[in-house]
């Protein structure tokens, strides 16, 4: 049998896969992307961070995203028991983009995948990667793919980028998965015609609303262009399981417990059945190995609270493409020093923020009445996605800085 051969095979055409494909094509590499679904397809993860704009720019995709007319975003707002605070990402410690978009992922991901094709990547939709036998010592990997009609074929690939998201193809095959140290949480979410007219609702910001009785239960409202919103609740699964009925009924019941949110959505039209996703936090013991690297969610997923997922996916694609450029040029490369370690650095910054959010400390900080402007700008930079900027003390010593600030805020 004649087995086709490619330089780089990417599993999945989500944000990580498409950006990696575009960057590698711009280096002149031959890229094949295998995508299980037909695009456009639904995906959760709709609020981008300004840091992600730099990667869209680097991949040559920014114009297509700007022209799509998504909802402009310039910050994040938080609400707890009637108390409101917000961050304007244009006022931040780190240099770089201060604005971005809130996107319907079906459209956004499709645009990115089409951009990757425009740069010459081949994307095969409704083809699913079933198995990958990695080669050693420069021998290509052998990838088994299933087409939509059920037929299987094989591809030899010089390098594999696993960007399969929660599909986590290589982590499962290579048994790289390690348990997340977060409790098992889930989310129930939908899109609504939000019916919000005027008032003080800022459509240019994601709004995170804390449940009045449970500080570890929170809602997102992510306004889209055209009077629609993404709405979701995140909680430990034991909390979500207390509610009966369809996913929509359960989400409505939990929303009804939060007065400001139920008032905000009083005229909403719930026209889309809600969905539930549980146990999404995941980790791996290594992010790369001989002949492969894990991108985006295929490597690690923390938590949705700070909307960091797509930014981390883009960052991983950008780092991997840079290492591959040098590797294909015949240079000796160090995947740990140039990919694994720097990627983890930003992920760990977000991890410390997520831990502090659920423990309550970060909420003590942001709802504190007297916020020092310079400290607020440092936090704003991280919420805007600049989690790799070592000039920010909250990146350099994240946990220590957060703990110290929490202690000060708790006193006064
Ligand atoms: C409740 C919730 C809310 C979130 N909110 C946000 C947010 O507001 N902002 C944000 O930035 N992030 C958010 N995220 C995270 C975000 O969804 C992800 O981090 C992001 O989609 C990761 O992109 P990716 O390219 O790694 O994977 P994905 O977007 O999941 O893409 C992976 C692709 O691989 C394909 N695939 C899977 N298996 C195979 C296979 N075997 N063969 C071929 N193709 C395959 C899939 O079909 C898919 O298209 C949220 C996540 C959750 C769970």
Coordinates of C-alpha atoms and ligand atoms in Angstrom, one line a residue:
X1 CA 0.0 0.0 0.0
X2 CA 1.2 3.5 -0.8
X3 CA 1.3 5.5 2.4
X4 CA 1.3 9.3 2.0
X5 CA 3.9 11.3 3.8
X6 CA 3.8 14.8 5.3
X7 CA 6.3 16.9 7.2
X8 CA 3.9 17.9 10.0
X9 CA 0.5 16.4 10.9
X10 CA -1.7 18.4 13.2
X11 CA -4.6 16.7 15.0
X12 CA -7.5 19.2 15.3
X13 CA -8.4 22.5 13.7
X14 CA -9.3 24.4 16.8
X15 CA -7.5 27.6 17.7
X16 CA -4.2 25.9 18.5
X17 CA -4.2 23.7 15.4
X18 CA -5.1 26.4 13.0
X19 CA -2.6 29.0 14.3
X20 CA 0.2 26.4 14.3
X21 CA -0.7 25.4 10.8
X22 CA -0.6 29.0 9.5
X23 CA 2.7 29.7 11.2
X24 CA 4.3 26.5 9.9
X25 CA 3.0 27.2 6.4
X26 CA 4.6 30.6 6.5
X27 CA 7.9 28.8 7.2
X28 CA 7.3 26.8 4.1
X29 CA 6.6 23.5 5.9
X30 CA 4.1 21.0 4.5
X31 CA 1.2 20.8 6.9
X32 CA -1.8 18.4 7.1
X33 CA -4.5 19.1 9.6
X34 CA -6.9 16.2 10.5
X35 CA -10.2 17.5 12.0
X36 CA -12.9 15.1 13.3
X37 CA -15.8 17.5 12.9
X38 CA -17.3 19.4 9.9
X39 CA -16.9 23.2 10.5
X40 CA -18.6 25.4 11.5
X41 CA -19.1 23.5 14.7
X42 CA -20.1 24.6 18.2
X43 CA -17.4 25.1 20.8
X44 CA -17.3 26.8 24.2
X45 CA -14.7 29.4 25.1
X46 CA -15.9 32.6 23.7
X47 CA -14.3 35.5 25.5
X48 CA -10.8 36.2 24.2
X49 CA -8.0 38.0 26.0
X50 CA -6.1 40.9 24.4
X51 CA -2.8 38.9 24.5
X52 CA -4.3 36.6 21.9
X53 CA -4.4 39.4 19.4
X54 CA -0.6 39.3 19.1
X55 CA -0.7 35.6 18.1
X56 CA -3.5 36.3 15.5
X57 CA -1.3 39.1 14.2
X58 CA 1.8 36.8 14.1
X59 CA -0.2 34.1 12.2
X60 CA -1.5 36.6 9.7
X61 CA -5.1 36.1 10.7
X62 CA -5.9 39.4 12.4
X63 CA -7.6 41.1 9.5
X64 CA -10.0 38.2 8.9
X65 CA -11.0 38.2 12.6
X66 CA -11.4 42.0 12.7
X67 CA -13.5 42.0 9.6
X68 CA -15.8 39.3 11.0
X69 CA -17.6 41.9 13.2
X70 CA -17.4 40.2 16.5
X71 CA -18.3 42.0 19.7
X72 CA -15.5 44.4 20.8
X73 CA -14.1 43.6 24.3
X74 CA -12.0 45.9 26.5
X75 CA -12.2 44.3 29.9
X76 CA -13.7 42.1 32.6
X77 CA -16.4 43.0 35.2
X78 CA -17.1 41.2 38.4
X79 CA -20.2 41.3 40.6
X80 CA -20.8 39.9 44.0
X81 CA -23.8 40.5 46.3
X82 CA -24.6 43.8 44.5
X83 CA -21.0 45.0 44.5
X84 CA -19.5 45.7 41.1
X85 CA -15.8 46.1 40.1
X86 CA -14.2 46.1 36.7
X87 CA -10.9 46.1 34.9
X88 CA -10.2 48.0 31.7
X89 CA -7.6 46.0 29.9
X90 CA -6.3 49.2 28.1
X91 CA -5.1 50.3 31.6
X92 CA -2.5 47.6 32.3
X93 CA 1.1 47.1 33.4
X94 CA 2.2 45.2 30.3
X95 CA 2.7 46.6 26.8
X96 CA 0.6 45.3 24.0
X97 CA -3.1 45.0 22.9
X98 CA -5.7 46.1 25.4
X99 CA -8.7 45.1 23.4
X100 CA -10.1 42.0 21.8
X101 CA -13.4 40.3 20.9
X102 CA -16.1 38.1 22.3
X103 CA -16.7 35.5 19.6
X104 CA -19.1 32.8 18.6
X105 CA -16.6 30.0 18.4
X106 CA -18.3 28.2 15.5
X107 CA -17.6 31.2 13.3
X108 CA -14.3 32.2 14.9
X109 CA -12.8 28.7 14.6
X110 CA -14.0 28.4 11.1
X111 CA -12.4 31.7 10.1
X112 CA -9.1 30.5 11.6
X113 CA -9.2 27.2 9.8
X114 CA -10.0 28.9 6.5
X115 CA -7.1 31.2 7.1
X116 CA -4.8 28.2 7.7
X117 CA -6.0 26.9 4.3
X118 CA -5.4 30.2 2.7
X119 CA -1.8 29.9 3.8
X120 CA -1.6 26.5 2.1
X121 CA -2.4 24.0 4.9
X122 CA -4.6 21.1 3.9
X123 CA -7.5 20.6 6.4
X124 CA -9.4 17.4 6.1
X125 CA -12.8 17.7 7.9
X126 CA -14.7 14.7 9.2
X127 CA -11.5 12.7 9.3
X128 CA -10.6 11.4 12.8
X129 CA -7.2 10.4 14.1
X130 CA -7.6 6.9 15.6
X131 CA -4.0 5.9 16.4
X132 CA -0.5 7.3 16.3
X133 CA 2.6 5.1 16.4
X134 CA 5.5 7.4 17.2
X135 CA 8.8 6.7 15.5
X136 CA 12.2 7.0 17.2
X137 CA 15.5 8.3 16.0
X138 CA 14.1 10.3 13.1
X139 CA 11.7 7.6 11.8
X140 CA 8.3 9.2 11.0
X141 CA 5.2 8.5 13.0
X142 CA 2.5 6.3 11.5
X143 CA -0.9 7.9 11.9
X144 CA -4.2 6.0 11.4
X145 CA -7.1 8.1 10.2
X146 CA -10.8 7.3 9.7
X147 CA -12.7 9.1 7.0
X148 CA -16.4 10.0 7.3
X149 CA -17.4 7.0 5.3
X150 CA -15.6 4.7 7.8
X151 CA -12.7 3.9 5.5
X152 CA -9.3 4.0 7.2
X153 CA -5.9 5.2 5.8
X154 CA -2.5 5.9 7.1
X155 CA -0.1 8.8 7.0
X156 CA 3.6 9.0 7.8
X157 CA 4.4 12.3 9.6
X158 CA 7.8 13.7 10.5
X159 CA 6.3 15.5 13.4
X160 CA 2.9 15.4 15.3
X161 CA 1.3 18.5 16.9
X162 CA -1.6 17.2 19.0
X163 CA -4.1 20.1 19.1
X164 CA -7.1 17.8 19.7
X165 CA -8.4 19.7 22.7
X166 CA -10.5 17.6 25.0
X167 CA -10.0 14.7 22.5
X168 CA -6.5 14.5 24.1
X169 CA -5.4 12.0 21.5
X170 CA -1.7 11.6 22.4
X171 CA -2.1 12.0 26.2
X172 CA -4.6 9.1 26.1
X173 CA -2.5 6.9 23.7
X174 CA 0.8 7.6 25.6
X175 CA -0.8 7.6 29.0
X176 CA 0.5 11.0 29.8
X177 CA -2.6 12.2 31.7
X178 CA -2.3 13.1 35.3
X179 CA -5.2 14.1 37.6
X180 CA -5.9 17.8 37.8
X181 CA -5.5 19.1 41.4
X182 CA -8.8 21.1 41.1
X183 CA -12.0 19.5 42.3
X184 CA -14.3 18.2 39.6
X185 CA -16.3 21.1 38.3
X186 CA -18.8 21.4 35.5
X187 CA -20.5 24.1 33.5
X188 CA -24.1 24.5 32.2
X189 CA -24.3 27.1 29.5
X190 CA -26.4 28.4 26.6
X191 CA -26.8 31.2 24.1
X192 CA -29.7 33.6 24.7
X193 CA -31.4 36.6 23.1
X194 CA -30.5 38.6 26.2
X195 CA -33.1 41.4 26.0
X196 CA -30.8 43.7 27.9
X197 CA -31.6 47.3 27.0
X198 CA -29.6 50.3 28.2
X199 CA -29.0 50.4 31.9
X200 CA -25.4 50.0 33.2
X201 CA -24.6 46.7 31.5
X202 CA -21.3 47.1 29.7
X203 CA -21.4 45.0 26.6
X204 CA -17.7 45.5 26.0
X205 CA -16.8 43.4 29.1
X206 CA -17.3 39.8 30.1
X207 CA -19.3 39.8 33.4
X208 CA -18.5 37.3 36.1
X209 CA -21.1 37.1 38.8
X210 CA -20.5 35.3 42.0
X211 CA -23.3 33.2 43.5
X212 CA -24.7 35.0 46.6
X213 CA -24.2 32.1 49.0
X214 CA -21.3 30.1 47.4
X215 CA -18.2 32.1 46.5
X216 CA -16.9 29.1 44.4
X217 CA -20.0 29.1 42.2
X218 CA -20.0 31.8 39.4
X219 CA -21.8 32.8 36.2
X220 CA -20.5 34.2 33.0
X221 CA -22.3 36.6 30.7
X222 CA -20.4 37.1 27.5
X223 CA -22.2 39.6 25.3
X224 CA -22.1 39.0 21.5
X225 CA -22.8 41.4 18.7
X226 CA -26.5 41.5 17.8
X227 CA -28.2 41.4 21.3
X228 CA -27.2 37.9 22.2
X229 CA -25.2 36.6 25.1
X230 CA -23.4 33.4 26.1
X231 CA -24.5 32.6 29.6
X232 CA -23.2 29.9 31.9
X233 CA -22.7 28.7 35.4
X234 CA -19.6 26.9 36.8
X235 CA -19.7 24.9 40.1
X236 CA -18.5 21.6 41.5
X237 CA -20.5 18.8 40.0
X238 CA -22.0 18.0 43.5
X239 CA -23.6 21.5 43.4
X240 CA -24.9 21.2 39.9
X241 CA -26.4 17.7 40.6
X242 CA -28.8 19.2 43.2
X243 CA -30.9 20.7 40.4
X244 CA -33.5 18.7 38.6
X245 CA -34.8 18.9 35.0
X246 CA -33.3 19.7 31.6
X247 CA -30.0 21.5 31.4
X248 CA -31.9 24.7 30.5
X249 CA -34.2 24.3 33.6
X250 CA -31.3 23.7 35.9
X251 CA -29.4 26.8 34.6
X252 CA -32.6 28.9 34.9
X253 CA -33.0 27.7 38.5
X254 CA -29.4 28.6 39.5
X255 CA -29.6 32.0 37.7
X256 CA -32.8 32.7 39.7
X257 CA -30.8 32.5 42.9
X258 CA -28.7 35.6 41.9
X259 CA -30.8 38.8 42.1
X260 CA -28.7 41.0 39.9
X261 CA -28.4 38.4 37.1
X262 CA -32.0 37.5 37.2
X263 CA -32.9 41.2 37.0
X264 CA -30.5 41.7 34.1
X265 CA -31.9 38.8 32.2
X266 CA -35.6 39.4 33.0
X267 CA -36.5 39.9 29.3
X268 CA -34.2 37.2 27.9
X269 CA -35.5 34.7 25.4
X270 CA -34.0 31.3 26.1
X271 CA -34.1 30.0 22.5
X272 CA -31.2 27.5 22.6
X273 CA -31.1 24.3 24.7
X274 CA -28.4 24.5 27.3
X275 CA -25.5 22.0 27.4
X276 CA -23.4 20.7 30.2
X277 CA -19.8 19.8 30.3
X278 CA -18.1 18.3 33.4
X279 CA -14.6 17.4 34.5
X280 CA -12.8 19.5 31.9
X281 CA -9.7 20.3 34.0
X282 CA -6.8 18.2 32.8
X283 CA -3.1 17.9 33.1
X284 CA -0.2 15.9 31.6
X285 CA 3.2 14.9 33.0
X286 CA 4.9 16.2 29.9
X287 CA 4.0 18.5 27.0
X288 CA 6.4 17.2 24.4
X289 CA 8.5 14.1 23.5
X290 CA 10.4 12.8 20.6
X291 CA 8.5 13.6 17.4
X292 CA 5.5 15.3 19.1
X293 CA 4.3 18.3 21.1
X294 CA 0.9 18.9 22.8
X295 CA -0.8 22.2 22.1
X296 CA -3.7 24.0 23.9
X297 CA -6.2 21.9 25.7
X298 CA -4.6 18.6 24.5
X299 CA -1.8 19.5 27.0
X300 CA -3.5 21.1 29.9
X301 CA -6.8 22.9 30.8
X302 CA -7.1 24.8 34.0
X303 CA -10.5 26.5 34.4
X304 CA -12.7 28.9 32.5
X305 CA -12.8 31.7 35.1
X306 CA -10.2 34.0 33.6
X307 CA -10.9 33.1 29.9
X308 CA -7.3 32.0 29.4
X309 CA -7.9 28.9 27.3
X310 CA -7.6 30.3 23.7
X311 CA -4.7 32.5 24.7
X312 CA -2.8 29.5 26.1
X313 CA -3.7 27.5 23.0
X314 CA -2.3 30.3 20.7
X315 CA 0.8 30.7 22.9
X316 CA 1.5 26.9 22.7
X317 CA 1.2 27.1 18.9
X318 CA 3.5 30.0 18.6
X319 CA 6.2 28.5 20.8
X320 CA 6.0 25.1 19.0
X321 CA 6.2 26.7 15.6
X322 CA 9.3 28.6 16.6
X323 CA 11.1 25.5 17.9
X324 CA 10.1 23.5 14.8
X325 CA 11.5 26.3 12.5
X326 CA 14.9 25.8 14.1
X327 CA 14.6 22.0 14.2
X328 CA 13.8 21.8 10.5
X329 CA 16.7 24.2 9.8
X330 CA 18.9 21.5 11.4
X331 CA 19.6 23.2 14.7
X332 CA 19.9 21.4 17.9
X333 CA 16.7 22.4 19.9
X334 CA 15.7 22.0 23.5
X335 CA 12.0 21.4 23.6
X336 CA 11.9 21.7 27.4
X337 CA 13.8 25.0 27.5
X338 CA 12.0 26.6 24.5
X339 CA 8.5 25.1 24.7
X340 CA 7.6 23.1 27.8
X341 CA 9.1 25.5 30.5
X342 CA 8.0 28.8 29.0
X343 CA 4.5 27.5 28.3
X344 CA 4.1 26.2 31.8
X345 CA 5.3 29.6 33.2
X346 CA 2.2 31.4 32.0
X347 CA -0.1 28.5 32.8
X348 CA 1.2 28.5 36.3
X349 CA 0.5 32.2 36.6
X350 CA -3.1 31.6 35.7
X351 CA -3.2 28.5 37.9
X352 CA -2.3 30.6 41.0
X353 CA -5.0 33.1 40.1
X354 CA -7.6 30.4 39.6
X355 CA -6.7 28.8 42.9
X356 CA -6.9 32.2 44.6
X357 CA -10.3 32.8 43.0
X358 CA -11.9 29.6 44.3
X359 CA -10.3 30.0 47.7
X360 CA -11.8 33.5 47.9
X361 CA -8.6 35.5 48.2
X362 CA -8.7 37.0 44.7
X363 CA -12.3 38.0 45.3
X364 CA -11.2 39.8 48.5
X365 CA -8.6 41.6 46.5
X366 CA -10.8 42.8 43.6
X367 CA -13.9 43.7 45.7
X368 CA -11.7 45.7 48.1
X369 CA -12.7 49.4 48.1
X370 CA -9.3 51.0 47.9
X371 CA -7.4 49.6 45.0
X372 CA -3.9 51.0 44.4
X373 CA -3.8 52.0 40.7
X374 CA -0.4 50.4 40.0
X375 CA -1.3 47.1 41.6
X376 CA -4.6 47.2 39.7
X377 CA -2.7 47.7 36.5
X378 CA -0.5 44.6 37.3
X379 CA -3.6 42.5 37.9
X380 CA -5.3 43.9 34.8
X381 CA -2.3 42.8 32.7
X382 CA -2.7 39.2 33.8
X383 CA -6.5 39.3 33.3
X384 CA -5.7 40.6 29.8
X385 CA -3.6 37.5 29.2
X386 CA 0.0 38.9 29.8
X387 CA 0.8 36.0 32.1
X388 CA 4.3 35.6 30.6
X389 CA 5.5 39.1 31.2
X390 CA 8.2 38.8 33.9
X391 CA 8.4 42.5 34.4
X392 CA 5.0 42.1 36.2
X393 CA 5.7 41.1 39.9
X394 CA 2.4 39.2 39.8
X395 CA 3.9 37.0 37.1
X396 CA 7.3 36.7 38.7
X397 CA 6.1 35.7 42.2
X398 CA 2.4 35.0 41.6
X399 CA 1.4 33.1 44.7
X400 CA 3.5 35.2 47.2
X401 CA 2.2 38.5 45.7
X402 CA -1.4 37.3 45.7
X403 CA -1.2 36.1 49.3
X404 CA 0.4 39.3 50.5
X405 CA -2.1 41.5 48.7
X406 CA -5.0 39.4 50.1
X407 CA -3.7 39.8 53.6
X408 CA -3.6 43.6 53.2
X409 CA -7.1 43.7 51.7
X410 CA -8.5 41.4 54.4
X411 CA -7.2 43.8 57.1
X412 CA -8.7 47.0 55.8
Ligands
LIG1 C1 -17.0 25.9 30.3 C2 -15.8 26.5 29.6 C3 -15.7 27.8 29.3 C4 -14.6 28.4 28.6 N1 -14.5 29.7 28.4 C5 -13.4 30.2 27.7 C6 -13.3 31.6 27.4 O1 -14.3 32.4 27.7 N2 -12.2 32.0 26.8 C7 -11.2 31.2 26.4 O2 -10.2 31.6 25.9 N3 -11.3 29.9 26.7 C8 -12.4 29.3 27.3 N4 -12.5 28.0 27.5 C9 -11.4 27.2 27.1 C10 -11.4 27.0 25.6 O3 -12.6 26.4 25.2 C11 -10.3 26.1 25.1 O4 -9.1 26.3 25.9 C12 -9.9 26.2 23.7 O5 -11.0 25.8 22.8 C13 -8.7 25.3 23.4 O6 -8.4 25.3 22.0 P1 -7.7 24.0 21.3 O7 -7.4 24.4 19.9 O8 -6.7 23.5 22.2 O9 -8.8 22.9 21.4 P2 -10.3 22.8 20.7 O10 -10.8 24.2 20.5 O11 -11.1 21.9 21.6 O12 -10.1 22.1 19.3 C14 -9.7 20.8 19.2 C15 -10.2 20.2 17.9 O13 -9.7 18.9 17.7 C16 -10.7 18.1 17.1 N5 -10.4 16.7 17.5 C17 -10.5 16.1 18.7 N6 -10.2 14.8 18.6 C18 -9.8 14.6 17.3 C19 -9.4 13.4 16.6 N7 -9.2 12.2 17.3 N8 -9.1 13.5 15.3 C20 -9.2 14.7 14.7 N9 -9.7 15.8 15.3 C21 -9.9 15.8 16.6 C22 -12.0 18.6 17.7 O14 -13.1 18.3 16.9 C23 -11.7 20.1 17.8 O15 -12.2 20.8 16.6 C24 -13.6 27.5 28.2 C25 -13.7 26.1 28.5 C26 -14.7 25.6 29.2 C27 -14.8 24.2 29.5

